[in-house]
Amino acid sequence: MPVSIRAATLNDVPAILALERQAPGAAHWTLEQYHKLVSGGVVLVAEYVAEYVAEHVAGHLVEPAPAPCKSREERDTPCGFICARAVAGEWEIENVAVAAEFFRRGIANELVRELIQRARSEAAAAILLEVRESNLPARGLYEKHGLREVGRRRTYYTDPVEDAILYALRFDR
């Protein structure tokens, strides 16, 4: 599925907040916290890009409507985001969320790939994160991108109580 990844703007914050509210596994923050992170952190959004495949039908060029999004507003609304804080050369992934209707379409994969690429280009020393031990899809995604398990925080999460698995991707300098 074609997506466009770009830096978030303050105008994206309401859509980011709506996505986060729909994702039970995501960290839940306030509007003000997202404003601050977009202003001073690294926040990327994914937008669905409609595929137009021109066809010749009875000698006429026909461009079908994009699917699954049908309106311009739907195409311009972020369908996923990733945010990180950059501190002392290390980037910590704080949150990743994708709209349910876009699950299993590679959007989180593209967001993580782009974040890693940007961290490398800005000479980051590492990318760090913690994730629920039971979140096997996320753990598989991070491992696919070269992040490795480096530790554990016992009973880090609540509701339900669960350990956090710590991951890191260190860059050679």
PDB file of C-alpha atoms in Angstrom:
ATOM      1  CA  MET A   1       0.000   0.000   0.000  1.00  0.00           C
ATOM      2  CA  PRO A   2       1.533   3.308  -0.997  1.00  0.00           C
ATOM      3  CA  VAL A   3       2.014   5.768   1.833  1.00  0.00           C
ATOM      4  CA  SER A   4       3.764   9.085   2.098  1.00  0.00           C
ATOM      5  CA  ILE A   5       5.840   9.726   5.221  1.00  0.00           C
ATOM      6  CA  ARG A   6       6.437  13.316   6.265  1.00  0.00           C
ATOM      7  CA  ALA A   7       7.270  15.385   9.318  1.00  0.00           C
ATOM      8  CA  ALA A   8       4.199  16.234  11.364  1.00  0.00           C
ATOM      9  CA  THR A   9       3.053  19.804  11.776  1.00  0.00           C
ATOM     10  CA  LEU A  10       1.014  21.323  14.577  1.00  0.00           C
ATOM     11  CA  ASN A  11      -2.023  21.025  12.295  1.00  0.00           C
ATOM     12  CA  ASP A  12      -1.628  17.221  12.461  1.00  0.00           C
ATOM     13  CA  VAL A  13      -1.904  17.062  16.258  1.00  0.00           C
ATOM     14  CA  PRO A  14      -5.699  16.545  16.413  1.00  0.00           C
ATOM     15  CA  ALA A  15      -5.447  13.639  13.924  1.00  0.00           C
ATOM     16  CA  ILE A  16      -2.474  12.176  15.831  1.00  0.00           C
ATOM     17  CA  LEU A  17      -4.438  12.380  19.068  1.00  0.00           C
ATOM     18  CA  ALA A  18      -7.446  10.683  17.424  1.00  0.00           C
ATOM     19  CA  LEU A  19      -5.231   7.861  16.108  1.00  0.00           C
ATOM     20  CA  GLU A  20      -3.615   7.401  19.505  1.00  0.00           C
ATOM     21  CA  ARG A  21      -7.029   7.245  21.233  1.00  0.00           C
ATOM     22  CA  GLN A  22      -8.045   4.386  18.915  1.00  0.00           C
ATOM     23  CA  ALA A  23      -4.899   2.390  19.721  1.00  0.00           C
ATOM     24  CA  PRO A  24      -5.237   0.702  23.123  1.00  0.00           C
ATOM     25  CA  GLY A  25      -1.552  -0.304  23.156  1.00  0.00           C
ATOM     26  CA  ALA A  26      -0.270   3.205  22.478  1.00  0.00           C
ATOM     27  CA  ALA A  27       0.879   5.598  25.182  1.00  0.00           C
ATOM     28  CA  HIS A  28      -1.888   8.116  25.860  1.00  0.00           C
ATOM     29  CA  TRP A  29      -0.878  11.748  26.083  1.00  0.00           C
ATOM     30  CA  THR A  30      -2.601  15.114  26.170  1.00  0.00           C
ATOM     31  CA  LEU A  31      -3.030  17.545  23.297  1.00  0.00           C
ATOM     32  CA  GLU A  32      -0.449  19.826  24.940  1.00  0.00           C
ATOM     33  CA  GLN A  33       2.096  17.000  25.183  1.00  0.00           C
ATOM     34  CA  TYR A  34       1.719  16.253  21.478  1.00  0.00           C
ATOM     35  CA  HIS A  35       2.048  19.958  20.633  1.00  0.00           C
ATOM     36  CA  LYS A  36       5.311  20.047  22.570  1.00  0.00           C
ATOM     37  CA  LEU A  37       6.614  16.867  20.931  1.00  0.00           C
ATOM     38  CA  VAL A  38       5.754  18.040  17.406  1.00  0.00           C
ATOM     39  CA  SER A  39       7.468  21.370  18.156  1.00  0.00           C
ATOM     40  CA  GLY A  40      10.628  19.906  19.685  1.00  0.00           C
ATOM     41  CA  GLY A  41      10.838  16.204  18.917  1.00  0.00           C
ATOM     42  CA  VAL A  42      10.660  13.945  15.918  1.00  0.00           C
ATOM     43  CA  VAL A  43       7.124  13.124  14.802  1.00  0.00           C
ATOM     44  CA  LEU A  44       6.414  11.510  11.448  1.00  0.00           C
ATOM     45  CA  VAL A  45       2.995  10.840   9.964  1.00  0.00           C
ATOM     46  CA  ALA A  46       1.972   8.395   7.267  1.00  0.00           C
ATOM     47  CA  GLU A  47      -0.667   9.381   4.751  1.00  0.00           C
ATOM     48  CA  TYR A  48      -2.387   7.076   2.326  1.00  0.00           C
ATOM     49  CA  VAL A  49      -1.429   7.824  -1.282  1.00  0.00           C
ATOM     50  CA  ALA A  50      -4.108   6.855  -3.760  1.00  0.00           C
ATOM     51  CA  GLU A  51      -2.965   4.753  -6.660  1.00  0.00           C
ATOM     52  CA  TYR A  52      -4.322   5.921  -9.946  1.00  0.00           C
ATOM     53  CA  VAL A  53      -3.998   3.304 -12.601  1.00  0.00           C
ATOM     54  CA  ALA A  54      -5.045   4.620 -15.960  1.00  0.00           C
ATOM     55  CA  GLU A  55      -6.866   2.158 -18.179  1.00  0.00           C
ATOM     56  CA  HIS A  56      -7.991   2.321 -21.744  1.00  0.00           C
ATOM     57  CA  VAL A  57     -11.643   1.398 -22.008  1.00  0.00           C
ATOM     58  CA  ALA A  58     -13.174   1.471 -25.477  1.00  0.00           C
ATOM     59  CA  GLY A  59     -10.459   3.833 -26.636  1.00  0.00           C
ATOM     60  CA  HIS A  60     -10.890   6.272 -23.734  1.00  0.00           C
ATOM     61  CA  LEU A  61      -8.477   6.878 -20.878  1.00  0.00           C
ATOM     62  CA  VAL A  62     -10.201   6.100 -17.567  1.00  0.00           C
ATOM     63  CA  GLU A  63      -8.764   6.851 -14.120  1.00  0.00           C
ATOM     64  CA  PRO A  64     -10.595   4.863 -11.442  1.00  0.00           C
ATOM     65  CA  ALA A  65     -11.298   6.376  -8.047  1.00  0.00           C
ATOM     66  CA  PRO A  66      -8.708   5.503  -5.397  1.00  0.00           C
ATOM     67  CA  ALA A  67      -9.480   2.817  -2.840  1.00  0.00           C
ATOM     68  CA  PRO A  68      -9.927   2.330   0.053  1.00  0.00           C
ATOM     69  CA  CYS A  69     -10.058   6.100   0.652  1.00  0.00           C
ATOM     70  CA  LYS A  70     -12.751   7.812  -1.311  1.00  0.00           C
ATOM     71  CA  SER A  71     -12.476  11.500  -0.494  1.00  0.00           C
ATOM     72  CA  ARG A  72      -9.657  14.013  -0.480  1.00  0.00           C
ATOM     73  CA  GLU A  73     -10.177  14.516   3.262  1.00  0.00           C
ATOM     74  CA  GLU A  74      -9.600  10.807   3.894  1.00  0.00           C
ATOM     75  CA  ARG A  75      -6.447  10.832   1.761  1.00  0.00           C
ATOM     76  CA  ASP A  76      -5.086  13.893   3.596  1.00  0.00           C
ATOM     77  CA  THR A  77      -5.690  12.479   7.077  1.00  0.00           C
ATOM     78  CA  PRO A  78      -2.766  10.686   8.700  1.00  0.00           C
ATOM     79  CA  CYS A  79      -3.300   6.931   8.945  1.00  0.00           C
ATOM     80  CA  GLY A  80      -0.341   6.403  11.290  1.00  0.00           C
ATOM     81  CA  PHE A  81       2.405   8.152  13.209  1.00  0.00           C
ATOM     82  CA  ILE A  82       5.638   7.567  15.076  1.00  0.00           C
ATOM     83  CA  CYS A  83       7.226   9.936  17.553  1.00  0.00           C
ATOM     84  CA  ALA A  84      10.620  10.044  19.209  1.00  0.00           C
ATOM     85  CA  ARG A  85      12.657  12.310  21.430  1.00  0.00           C
ATOM     86  CA  ALA A  86      16.252  13.071  20.566  1.00  0.00           C
ATOM     87  CA  VAL A  87      18.403  13.561  23.669  1.00  0.00           C
ATOM     88  CA  ALA A  88      22.211  13.627  23.740  1.00  0.00           C
ATOM     89  CA  GLY A  89      22.495  11.845  20.393  1.00  0.00           C
ATOM     90  CA  GLU A  90      20.068   9.047  21.250  1.00  0.00           C
ATOM     91  CA  TRP A  91      16.560   8.852  19.811  1.00  0.00           C
ATOM     92  CA  GLU A  92      13.923   7.201  21.968  1.00  0.00           C
ATOM     93  CA  ILE A  93      10.778   6.000  20.224  1.00  0.00           C
ATOM     94  CA  GLU A  94       7.908   7.171  22.405  1.00  0.00           C
ATOM     95  CA  ASN A  95       4.813   6.099  20.486  1.00  0.00           C
ATOM     96  CA  VAL A  96       3.697   4.348  17.304  1.00  0.00           C
ATOM     97  CA  ALA A  97       0.085   4.024  16.169  1.00  0.00           C
ATOM     98  CA  VAL A  98      -1.710   3.025  12.985  1.00  0.00           C
ATOM     99  CA  ALA A  99      -5.446   3.328  12.293  1.00  0.00           C
ATOM    100  CA  ALA A 100      -7.155  -0.059  12.616  1.00  0.00           C
ATOM    101  CA  GLU A 101      -8.402  -0.002   9.036  1.00  0.00           C
ATOM    102  CA  PHE A 102      -4.777   0.210   7.873  1.00  0.00           C
ATOM    103  CA  PHE A 103      -3.360  -2.659   9.983  1.00  0.00           C
ATOM    104  CA  ARG A 104      -1.183  -5.239   8.217  1.00  0.00           C
ATOM    105  CA  ARG A 105      -0.464  -2.944   5.268  1.00  0.00           C
ATOM    106  CA  GLY A 106       3.147  -2.046   6.070  1.00  0.00           C
ATOM    107  CA  ILE A 107       2.515   1.414   7.474  1.00  0.00           C
ATOM    108  CA  ALA A 108       4.271   0.862  10.816  1.00  0.00           C
ATOM    109  CA  ASN A 109       7.126  -0.739   8.878  1.00  0.00           C
ATOM    110  CA  GLU A 110       7.506   2.380   6.716  1.00  0.00           C
ATOM    111  CA  LEU A 111       7.304   4.697   9.726  1.00  0.00           C
ATOM    112  CA  VAL A 112      10.060   2.797  11.574  1.00  0.00           C
ATOM    113  CA  ARG A 113      12.201   2.603   8.414  1.00  0.00           C
ATOM    114  CA  GLU A 114      11.916   6.352   7.847  1.00  0.00           C
ATOM    115  CA  LEU A 115      12.671   7.174  11.487  1.00  0.00           C
ATOM    116  CA  ILE A 116      15.817   5.014  11.380  1.00  0.00           C
ATOM    117  CA  GLN A 117      16.892   6.678   8.137  1.00  0.00           C
ATOM    118  CA  ARG A 118      16.420  10.153   9.636  1.00  0.00           C
ATOM    119  CA  ALA A 119      18.266   9.201  12.826  1.00  0.00           C
ATOM    120  CA  ARG A 120      21.211   7.945  10.763  1.00  0.00           C
ATOM    121  CA  SER A 121      21.247  11.065   8.600  1.00  0.00           C
ATOM    122  CA  GLU A 122      21.330  13.238  11.723  1.00  0.00           C
ATOM    123  CA  ALA A 123      24.250  11.233  13.165  1.00  0.00           C
ATOM    124  CA  ALA A 124      22.305   9.720  16.057  1.00  0.00           C
ATOM    125  CA  ALA A 125      24.272   7.286  18.173  1.00  0.00           C
ATOM    126  CA  ALA A 126      21.299   4.974  18.810  1.00  0.00           C
ATOM    127  CA  ILE A 127      17.575   4.423  18.731  1.00  0.00           C
ATOM    128  CA  LEU A 128      16.042   3.138  21.974  1.00  0.00           C
ATOM    129  CA  LEU A 129      12.571   2.007  23.018  1.00  0.00           C
ATOM    130  CA  GLU A 130      10.610  -0.119  25.416  1.00  0.00           C
ATOM    131  CA  VAL A 131       7.659  -2.293  24.457  1.00  0.00           C
ATOM    132  CA  ARG A 132       5.222  -4.557  26.302  1.00  0.00           C
ATOM    133  CA  GLU A 133       6.568  -8.084  26.516  1.00  0.00           C
ATOM    134  CA  SER A 134       3.292  -9.412  25.065  1.00  0.00           C
ATOM    135  CA  ASN A 135       3.349  -7.110  22.015  1.00  0.00           C
ATOM    136  CA  LEU A 136       4.846  -9.699  19.692  1.00  0.00           C
ATOM    137  CA  PRO A 137       3.912  -7.924  16.424  1.00  0.00           C
ATOM    138  CA  ALA A 138       5.728  -4.748  17.519  1.00  0.00           C
ATOM    139  CA  ARG A 139       8.714  -6.707  18.798  1.00  0.00           C
ATOM    140  CA  GLY A 140       8.951  -8.540  15.471  1.00  0.00           C
ATOM    141  CA  LEU A 141       8.785  -5.234  13.597  1.00  0.00           C
ATOM    142  CA  TYR A 142      11.590  -3.705  15.658  1.00  0.00           C
ATOM    143  CA  GLU A 143      13.763  -6.813  15.319  1.00  0.00           C
ATOM    144  CA  LYS A 144      13.177  -6.798  11.541  1.00  0.00           C
ATOM    145  CA  HIS A 145      14.740  -3.324  11.491  1.00  0.00           C
ATOM    146  CA  GLY A 146      17.810  -4.371  13.468  1.00  0.00           C
ATOM    147  CA  LEU A 147      16.811  -3.348  16.980  1.00  0.00           C
ATOM    148  CA  ARG A 148      17.989  -5.873  19.558  1.00  0.00           C
ATOM    149  CA  GLU A 149      16.719  -6.728  23.018  1.00  0.00           C
ATOM    150  CA  VAL A 150      19.054  -5.160  25.576  1.00  0.00           C
ATOM    151  CA  GLY A 151      17.160  -5.391  28.849  1.00  0.00           C
ATOM    152  CA  ARG A 152      13.938  -5.601  30.782  1.00  0.00           C
ATOM    153  CA  ARG A 153      12.049  -3.374  33.197  1.00  0.00           C
ATOM    154  CA  ARG A 154      10.060  -5.514  35.603  1.00  0.00           C
ATOM    155  CA  THR A 155       6.394  -4.535  36.087  1.00  0.00           C
ATOM    156  CA  TYR A 156       6.941  -1.356  34.035  1.00  0.00           C
ATOM    157  CA  TYR A 157       3.426  -1.293  32.594  1.00  0.00           C
ATOM    158  CA  THR A 158       0.141  -1.249  34.473  1.00  0.00           C
ATOM    159  CA  ASP A 159      -3.371  -2.245  33.448  1.00  0.00           C
ATOM    160  CA  PRO A 160      -2.347  -5.002  33.044  1.00  0.00           C
ATOM    161  CA  VAL A 161       0.916  -5.234  34.934  1.00  0.00           C
ATOM    162  CA  GLU A 162       3.605  -6.358  32.528  1.00  0.00           C
ATOM    163  CA  ASP A 163       7.340  -6.161  31.928  1.00  0.00           C
ATOM    164  CA  ALA A 164       8.832  -3.814  29.341  1.00  0.00           C
ATOM    165  CA  ILE A 165      11.408  -5.209  26.952  1.00  0.00           C
ATOM    166  CA  LEU A 166      14.122  -2.694  26.107  1.00  0.00           C
ATOM    167  CA  TYR A 167      15.442  -2.497  22.553  1.00  0.00           C
ATOM    168  CA  ALA A 168      18.339  -0.618  21.002  1.00  0.00           C
ATOM    169  CA  LEU A 169      19.819  -0.037  17.581  1.00  0.00           C
ATOM    170  CA  ARG A 170      23.326   1.352  17.820  1.00  0.00           C
ATOM    171  CA  PHE A 171      24.867   3.137  14.856  1.00  0.00           C
ATOM    172  CA  ASP A 172      28.544   2.903  14.001  1.00  0.00           C
ATOM    173  CA  ARG A 173      30.191   6.299  13.934  1.00  0.00           C
TER     174      ARG A 173
END
